[in-house]
Amino acid sequence: MLVKGAVWKVGNDIDTDQIYPGKYLYETDPKKIGQFALAGLLPGFAQQIEDKDVILVAGHNFGCGSSREHAAIALREAGVKAVVAQSFGRIFFRNAINLGLPVVECGDLYAGAEDGDELLIDLRAGILKNITKGQAYPLGVLPPAVAEIMFGGGLIDYYRRKIADGEGKF
Amino acid sequence: MHALEKILARAAGVKEVRAGEIVNAKVDLAEVNDLYLQVIKSFYEMGGKKVWDPNKVAFVLDHYAPAPTIKSAANQKVMREFVWEQGIPHLFDINAGVCHQVMPEAGLVWPGMVLVATDSHTTTHGAFGAFGTGVGATDLATILISGELWFRVPEVIKVELEGKMQPGTMAKDVVMHLLAHIGTDGAVYKAIEYTGPVVEAMSVAERMVICNMAVEMGAKTTYIHPDDTTLAYIRKYCDRDFDILETDPDYQYSAVYTFDISQLEPQVALPHSVDRVVPISEAPEVEVDQVFIGTCTGGRVEDIAAAAKILAGKKVHPKTRLIVIPASQEVLLESMKLGYIQALIEAGATLSTPGCGPCLGAHEGVLAPGEVCVTASNRNFPGRMGSTEASIYLASPATAAATALTGKLTDPRTVWEEGGEV
């Protein structure tokens, strides 16, 4: 699974209130949720990246705070291709995997990456390349059960397939 | 194994689990709040028809209680209809209060259980020796279908609290002090166990506060080994059987932190991060527009009592607003019986009915650009309580009440005249 896009850098401790402000939590339509991606940090972000392939590159603890799944939905629907962070808030990390938004932990990319650098992530091979800078970074391997969910497009499709295979419990 | 590992092993139907391992564990209670209609949407999108066990599901309408907009009212309407259609007995409607206070008071929380909710502050239930953790909506939907969820078995950090809390300091001050040292990501993916004489001396309400804000350090769950204090609380509300699992003496913690609380003074988290914590003596002098006392962190009877003792017979500063929201109906009734609500209203407080209130910026007292708020709640992220141009200071309910009295950030020890414990 290959993901390609240009670096958009953000800082440390970008919490879910900045990714998706509480005042929009009533929203349930994914397309509308996408319009408010990062609205607490960069109002208009979704509109700015409309026709671009963007990979968010964050410092430590991206997605800390609330359990709101809206945060991962918003980034995915706004067209963010992946999030690469030095570390993630736990619930956001799970939500992103469940929703099929690629999330990658990489401690070393951040310092040398600049806005606009072209990145190529090979999720299965576990390698991240900064093409612009000519750097490559090995990635940690996800546990097989978790990888199956992420590569399969998220938890909803994963469960649908399980039902089709007769493995579901319902 | 740690007691938390034994809880997970039992729920997963295996003899042993190890930190880092992924296990599929059975869930004893799955709770959904009114922010997450997505739970029901995901449930149907995945092919769900009937929830796996209606008795093990709770819906709590707390974040938008009562509904402030047509859209949130419509979301709540769909949730109620789902609850009734599925025969779920545990619906806590807009009159009940915040889920983390309501569930234990309804007898739905006990030592050794696995409790999963669509709320990050589900770490609160470590105060009862339960494995409580927050998840997103789609994870919760899979529980509604299957009764199970995958968990990564967490490493456990031990936090020993030595010494004795001083008058004027509260559990909120203790946990903010820990945040200052452990940081916002110091416990990501890990569990925190609290031990030591300070914890032993704490009431259940105080233990809930330090477990509640463990999530601000990134923790997945928390644990306080149940003792007589825990059992007295549980037995008041819950008549089911349970056993208490012991941590093996040879269990290796991933880290051990020891803090002596004896000299701790009231603490304040400065805007806009929960770990920008300073002792109140080092906090800047700042004029305050709004004070908020409430939520799953600072809205229990003890918290309202501290505020009432500071404000009884006095008046809230004319340029400052004080909003008080009891965490549950039971807290409200008890606080009324004890005269606290009367005292606070006479002092000039605005009282709202139990729920999350303005904590997440949805309603009931959101902040204007440029405004300053001192709050007994748990997060001061930019825009958390309304405008991203507002400033939020986190403090204990006592510090919040003292601030409401003077109109500026104030050490509660300077306004508590009779010298008793706040």
PDB file of C-alpha atoms in Angstrom, chain B residues 49 54 217 244 258 271 273 280 305 313 324 330 389:
ATOM      1  CA  LYS B  49     -29.060  -5.882  13.696  1.00  0.00           C
ATOM      2  CA  PRO B  54     -28.784  -5.079  25.898  1.00  0.00           C
ATOM      3  CA  MET B 217      -0.943  12.167  30.344  1.00  0.00           C
ATOM      4  CA  ILE B 244     -10.601  -8.491  43.468  1.00  0.00           C
ATOM      5  CA  THR B 258       7.318   8.841  43.632  1.00  0.00           C
ATOM      6  CA  PRO B 271      -3.230  28.322  28.635  1.00  0.00           C
ATOM      7  CA  SER B 273      -1.799  23.050  27.558  1.00  0.00           C
ATOM      8  CA  ILE B 280      -0.375  29.207  42.275  1.00  0.00           C
ATOM      9  CA  ALA B 305     -18.851  21.943  49.088  1.00  0.00           C
ATOM     10  CA  GLY B 313     -22.452  34.736  52.706  1.00  0.00           C
ATOM     11  CA  VAL B 324     -21.895  25.734  38.656  1.00  0.00           C
ATOM     12  CA  GLU B 330     -27.633  12.694  42.844  1.00  0.00           C
ATOM     13  CA  GLU B 389      -8.923  33.430  21.258  1.00  0.00           C
TER      14      GLU B 389
END
